[in-house]
PDB file of C-alpha atoms in Angstrom:
ATOM      1  CA  MET V   1     118.592 151.127 -45.573  1.00 40.00           C
ATOM      2  CA  SER V   2     121.905 152.804 -44.763  1.00 39.00           C
ATOM      3  CA  GLU V   3     124.047 151.775 -47.712  1.00 42.00           C
ATOM      4  CA  ASP V   4     126.776 154.098 -48.909  1.00 40.00           C
ATOM      5  CA  ASN V   5     125.614 154.890 -52.510  1.00 38.00           C
ATOM      6  CA  THR V   6     128.347 157.115 -53.659  1.00 34.00           C
ATOM      7  CA  SER V   7     128.292 157.814 -57.365  1.00 33.00           C
ATOM      8  CA  MET V   8     131.501 155.806 -57.958  1.00 36.00           C
ATOM      9  CA  ASP V   9     129.726 152.679 -56.655  1.00 38.00           C
ATOM     10  CA  VAL V  10     126.429 152.889 -58.401  1.00 38.00           C
ATOM     11  CA  HIS V  11     125.848 151.444 -61.860  1.00 39.00           C
ATOM     12  CA  PRO V  12     124.278 154.072 -64.086  1.00 43.00           C
ATOM     13  CA  ASN V  13     121.635 151.669 -65.538  1.00 42.00           C
ATOM     14  CA  SER V  14     120.637 150.002 -62.294  1.00 40.00           C
ATOM     15  CA  HIS V  15     117.071 150.081 -61.334  1.00 43.00           C
ATOM     16  CA  ARG V  16     117.197 147.482 -58.526  1.00 44.00           C
ATOM     17  CA  PRO V  17     119.561 147.888 -55.538  1.00 54.00           C
ATOM     18  CA  ASP V  18     119.626 144.061 -55.117  1.00 67.00           C
ATOM     19  CA  GLY V  19     120.825 143.623 -58.698  1.00 92.00           C
ATOM     20  CA  LYS V  20     124.142 145.356 -58.258  1.00 96.00           C
ATOM     21  CA  VAL V  21     127.438 143.537 -57.640  1.00 97.00           C
ATOM     22  CA  SER V  22     130.523 145.218 -56.421  1.00 97.00           C
ATOM     23  CA  VAL V  23     133.858 144.241 -58.180  1.00 98.00           C
ATOM     24  CA  THR V  24     137.312 145.488 -57.413  1.00 98.00           C
ATOM     25  CA  PHE V  25     139.846 145.209 -60.209  1.00 97.00           C
ATOM     26  CA  VAL V  26     143.521 145.389 -59.362  1.00 97.00           C
ATOM     27  CA  SER V  27     145.267 146.915 -62.354  1.00 94.00           C
ATOM     28  CA  ARG V  28     148.657 145.954 -63.702  1.00 92.00           C
ATOM     29  CA  ASP V  29     150.244 148.833 -61.669  1.00 93.00           C
ATOM     30  CA  GLY V  30     148.493 147.773 -58.444  1.00 95.00           C
ATOM     31  CA  GLU V  31     145.727 150.397 -58.517  1.00 95.00           C
ATOM     32  CA  ARG V  32     142.387 149.151 -56.988  1.00 97.00           C
ATOM     33  CA  LEU V  33     139.356 150.042 -59.085  1.00 96.00           C
ATOM     34  CA  LYS V  34     136.159 149.525 -57.249  1.00 97.00           C
ATOM     35  CA  VAL V  35     133.139 149.450 -59.632  1.00 97.00           C
ATOM     36  CA  THR V  36     129.668 148.104 -59.768  1.00 97.00           C
ATOM     37  CA  GLY V  37     127.881 145.852 -62.390  1.00 97.00           C
ATOM     38  CA  LEU V  38     124.538 144.255 -62.686  1.00 97.00           C
ATOM     39  CA  VAL V  39     123.788 140.604 -61.991  1.00 97.00           C
ATOM     40  CA  GLY V  40     124.185 138.753 -65.286  1.00 97.00           C
ATOM     41  CA  ASP V  41     126.835 141.214 -66.644  1.00 97.00           C
ATOM     42  CA  SER V  42     130.070 139.647 -67.682  1.00 97.00           C
ATOM     43  CA  LEU V  43     133.291 141.079 -66.207  1.00 98.00           C
ATOM     44  CA  LEU V  44     134.153 142.222 -69.801  1.00 97.00           C
ATOM     45  CA  LYS V  45     130.882 144.184 -69.897  1.00 97.00           C
ATOM     46  CA  VAL V  46     131.636 145.740 -66.468  1.00 97.00           C
ATOM     47  CA  VAL V  47     135.111 146.952 -67.816  1.00 97.00           C
ATOM     48  CA  VAL V  48     133.543 148.381 -70.940  1.00 96.00           C
ATOM     49  CA  ASP V  49     130.619 150.080 -69.189  1.00 96.00           C
ATOM     50  CA  GLN V  50     132.664 151.529 -66.451  1.00 96.00           C
ATOM     51  CA  LYS V  51     135.280 152.713 -69.028  1.00 95.00           C
ATOM     52  CA  LEU V  52     138.166 151.183 -67.148  1.00 95.00           C
ATOM     53  CA  ASP V  53     141.506 151.821 -68.766  1.00 91.00           C
ATOM     54  CA  ILE V  54     142.898 148.367 -69.150  1.00 90.00           C
ATOM     55  CA  ASP V  55     145.254 148.289 -72.240  1.00 85.00           C
ATOM     56  CA  GLY V  56     144.257 145.725 -74.893  1.00 85.00           C
ATOM     57  CA  PHE V  57     141.361 144.296 -72.795  1.00 91.00           C
ATOM     58  CA  GLY V  58     138.572 142.639 -74.741  1.00 90.00           C
ATOM     59  CA  ALA V  59     139.871 142.766 -78.222  1.00 91.00           C
ATOM     60  CA  CYS V  60     137.300 140.354 -79.687  1.00 92.00           C
ATOM     61  CA  GLU V  61     134.499 142.045 -77.840  1.00 92.00           C
ATOM     62  CA  GLY V  62     133.383 138.921 -75.948  1.00 93.00           C
ATOM     63  CA  THR V  63     133.111 136.574 -78.959  1.00 92.00           C
ATOM     64  CA  LEU V  64     135.421 133.979 -77.250  1.00 92.00           C
ATOM     65  CA  ALA V  65     138.184 134.516 -79.951  1.00 92.00           C
ATOM     66  CA  CYS V  66     141.082 135.796 -77.970  1.00 92.00           C
ATOM     67  CA  SER V  67     142.471 135.934 -74.408  1.00 93.00           C
ATOM     68  CA  THR V  68     142.831 139.659 -73.853  1.00 93.00           C
ATOM     69  CA  CYS V  69     140.155 139.744 -71.209  1.00 95.00           C
ATOM     70  CA  HIS V  70     142.152 137.213 -69.078  1.00 96.00           C
ATOM     71  CA  LEU V  71     141.785 137.936 -65.387  1.00 97.00           C
ATOM     72  CA  ILE V  72     143.116 136.145 -62.244  1.00 98.00           C
ATOM     73  CA  LEU V  73     140.354 135.334 -59.661  1.00 98.00           C
ATOM     74  CA  GLU V  74     140.564 134.622 -55.949  1.00 97.00           C
ATOM     75  CA  ASP V  75     140.416 130.984 -55.208  1.00 97.00           C
ATOM     76  CA  SER V  76     137.172 131.296 -53.463  1.00 96.00           C
ATOM     77  CA  VAL V  77     135.549 133.111 -56.319  1.00 97.00           C
ATOM     78  CA  TYR V  78     136.955 130.597 -58.902  1.00 97.00           C
ATOM     79  CA  LYS V  79     135.520 127.691 -57.044  1.00 96.00           C
ATOM     80  CA  GLN V  80     131.999 129.224 -57.220  1.00 96.00           C
ATOM     81  CA  LEU V  81     132.005 129.447 -61.011  1.00 96.00           C
ATOM     82  CA  ASP V  82     130.610 126.947 -63.562  1.00 93.00           C
ATOM     83  CA  ILE V  83     133.089 124.496 -65.055  1.00 93.00           C
ATOM     84  CA  ILE V  84     135.357 126.079 -67.761  1.00 96.00           C
ATOM     85  CA  SER V  85     134.531 125.259 -71.312  1.00 96.00           C
ATOM     86  CA  ASP V  86     137.058 123.535 -73.681  1.00 97.00           C
ATOM     87  CA  GLU V  87     136.901 126.703 -75.905  1.00 96.00           C
ATOM     88  CA  GLU V  88     137.790 128.928 -72.979  1.00 97.00           C
ATOM     89  CA  MET V  89     140.602 126.640 -71.834  1.00 96.00           C
ATOM     90  CA  ASP V  90     142.123 126.650 -75.325  1.00 95.00           C
ATOM     91  CA  LEU V  91     142.203 130.418 -75.304  1.00 94.00           C
ATOM     92  CA  LEU V  92     143.544 130.599 -71.803  1.00 95.00           C
ATOM     93  CA  ASP V  93     146.475 128.472 -72.894  1.00 93.00           C
ATOM     94  CA  LEU V  94     147.469 131.471 -74.944  1.00 90.00           C
ATOM     95  CA  ALA V  95     147.106 133.928 -72.229  1.00 92.00           C
ATOM     96  CA  PHE V  96     149.945 135.826 -70.589  1.00 89.00           C
ATOM     97  CA  GLY V  97     150.664 134.808 -66.909  1.00 92.00           C
ATOM     98  CA  LEU V  98     148.162 131.938 -66.786  1.00 95.00           C
ATOM     99  CA  THR V  99     147.415 130.695 -63.189  1.00 97.00           C
ATOM    100  CA  ASP V 100     145.208 127.991 -61.626  1.00 97.00           C
ATOM    101  CA  THR V 101     142.473 130.547 -61.106  1.00 98.00           C
ATOM    102  CA  SER V 102     142.620 132.248 -64.438  1.00 97.00           C
ATOM    103  CA  ARG V 103     139.379 132.916 -66.375  1.00 98.00           C
ATOM    104  CA  LEU V 104     138.301 135.004 -69.382  1.00 97.00           C
ATOM    105  CA  GLY V 105     136.325 138.030 -68.259  1.00 97.00           C
ATOM    106  CA  CYS V 106     133.817 137.566 -71.088  1.00 97.00           C
ATOM    107  CA  GLN V 107     132.875 134.130 -69.585  1.00 97.00           C
ATOM    108  CA  VAL V 108     132.404 135.146 -66.014  1.00 97.00           C
ATOM    109  CA  CYS V 109     129.014 136.527 -65.243  1.00 97.00           C
ATOM    110  CA  LEU V 110     128.226 138.413 -62.072  1.00 97.00           C
ATOM    111  CA  SER V 111     125.868 136.855 -59.403  1.00 96.00           C
ATOM    112  CA  LYS V 112     124.915 138.185 -56.111  1.00 96.00           C
ATOM    113  CA  GLU V 113     127.210 135.496 -54.571  1.00 96.00           C
ATOM    114  CA  LEU V 114     130.224 137.137 -56.217  1.00 97.00           C
ATOM    115  CA  ASN V 115     129.392 140.614 -54.600  1.00 97.00           C
ATOM    116  CA  GLY V 116     132.690 142.101 -53.215  1.00 97.00           C
ATOM    117  CA  MET V 117     134.993 139.955 -55.357  1.00 98.00           C
ATOM    118  CA  THR V 118     138.385 141.152 -56.257  1.00 98.00           C
ATOM    119  CA  VAL V 119     140.008 140.263 -59.508  1.00 98.00           C
ATOM    120  CA  ARG V 120     143.538 140.991 -60.771  1.00 97.00           C
ATOM    121  CA  VAL V 121     144.532 142.035 -64.258  1.00 96.00           C
ATOM    122  CA  PRO V 122     147.736 140.066 -65.327  1.00 94.00           C
ATOM    123  CA  ASP V 123     150.972 141.960 -65.831  1.00 89.00           C
ATOM    124  CA  GLY V 124     150.727 141.558 -69.666  1.00 79.00           C
ATOM    125  CA  VAL V 125     148.479 140.541 -72.387  1.00 74.00           C
ATOM    126  CA  ASN V 126     148.989 138.406 -75.449  1.00 68.00           C
ATOM    127  CA  ASP V 127     147.216 140.217 -78.281  1.00 61.00           C
ATOM    128  CA  ILE V 128     147.418 138.519 -81.698  1.00 55.00           C
ATOM    129  CA  ARG V 129     146.749 141.916 -83.301  1.00 52.00           C
ATOM    130  CA  GLN V 130     150.010 143.186 -81.986  1.00 52.00           C
ATOM    131  CA  LEU V 131     151.881 140.148 -83.210  1.00 46.00           C
ATOM    132  CA  ASP V 132     150.228 140.494 -86.688  1.00 46.00           C
ATOM    133  CA  ASP V 133     151.323 144.175 -86.851  1.00 47.00           C
ATOM    134  CA  GLN V 134     154.961 143.289 -86.004  1.00 44.00           C
ATOM    135  CA  GLY V 135     155.080 140.554 -88.656  1.00 47.00           C
ATOM    136  CA  SER V 136     153.748 142.636 -91.484  1.00 45.00           C
ATOM    137  CA  SER V 137     156.171 145.401 -90.927  1.00 44.00           C
ATOM    138  CA  SER V 138     159.211 143.276 -91.748  1.00 43.00           C
TER     139      SER V 138
END
């Protein structure tokens, strides 16, 4: 096996090489961040576990109560995912920069078929916590 297992591309908790999935996040400033998650991990978990610095990401910690983990997927990846739930669709309606291939990172779980996927972080985030802070200061 002649895989390149540099430390940047190896999930620290991985015990099975076949259980790893490579994901590239394109940040708001265009930086490409290549990381690895485990099959079954949500994209939100990958961001948290890899300590990616994405401002405001995952405010509700994956409880499907906000849209701060909104990501934009490639069309081919989007088509491989399960049908979106009504709850997720309702929250995506509140997301900044919604597209036809938008999903919440807490609802997208890695599979071997998604290995090598690229996801884009939208240019902004609608975070109800920030709106509450602005409203309470007036």
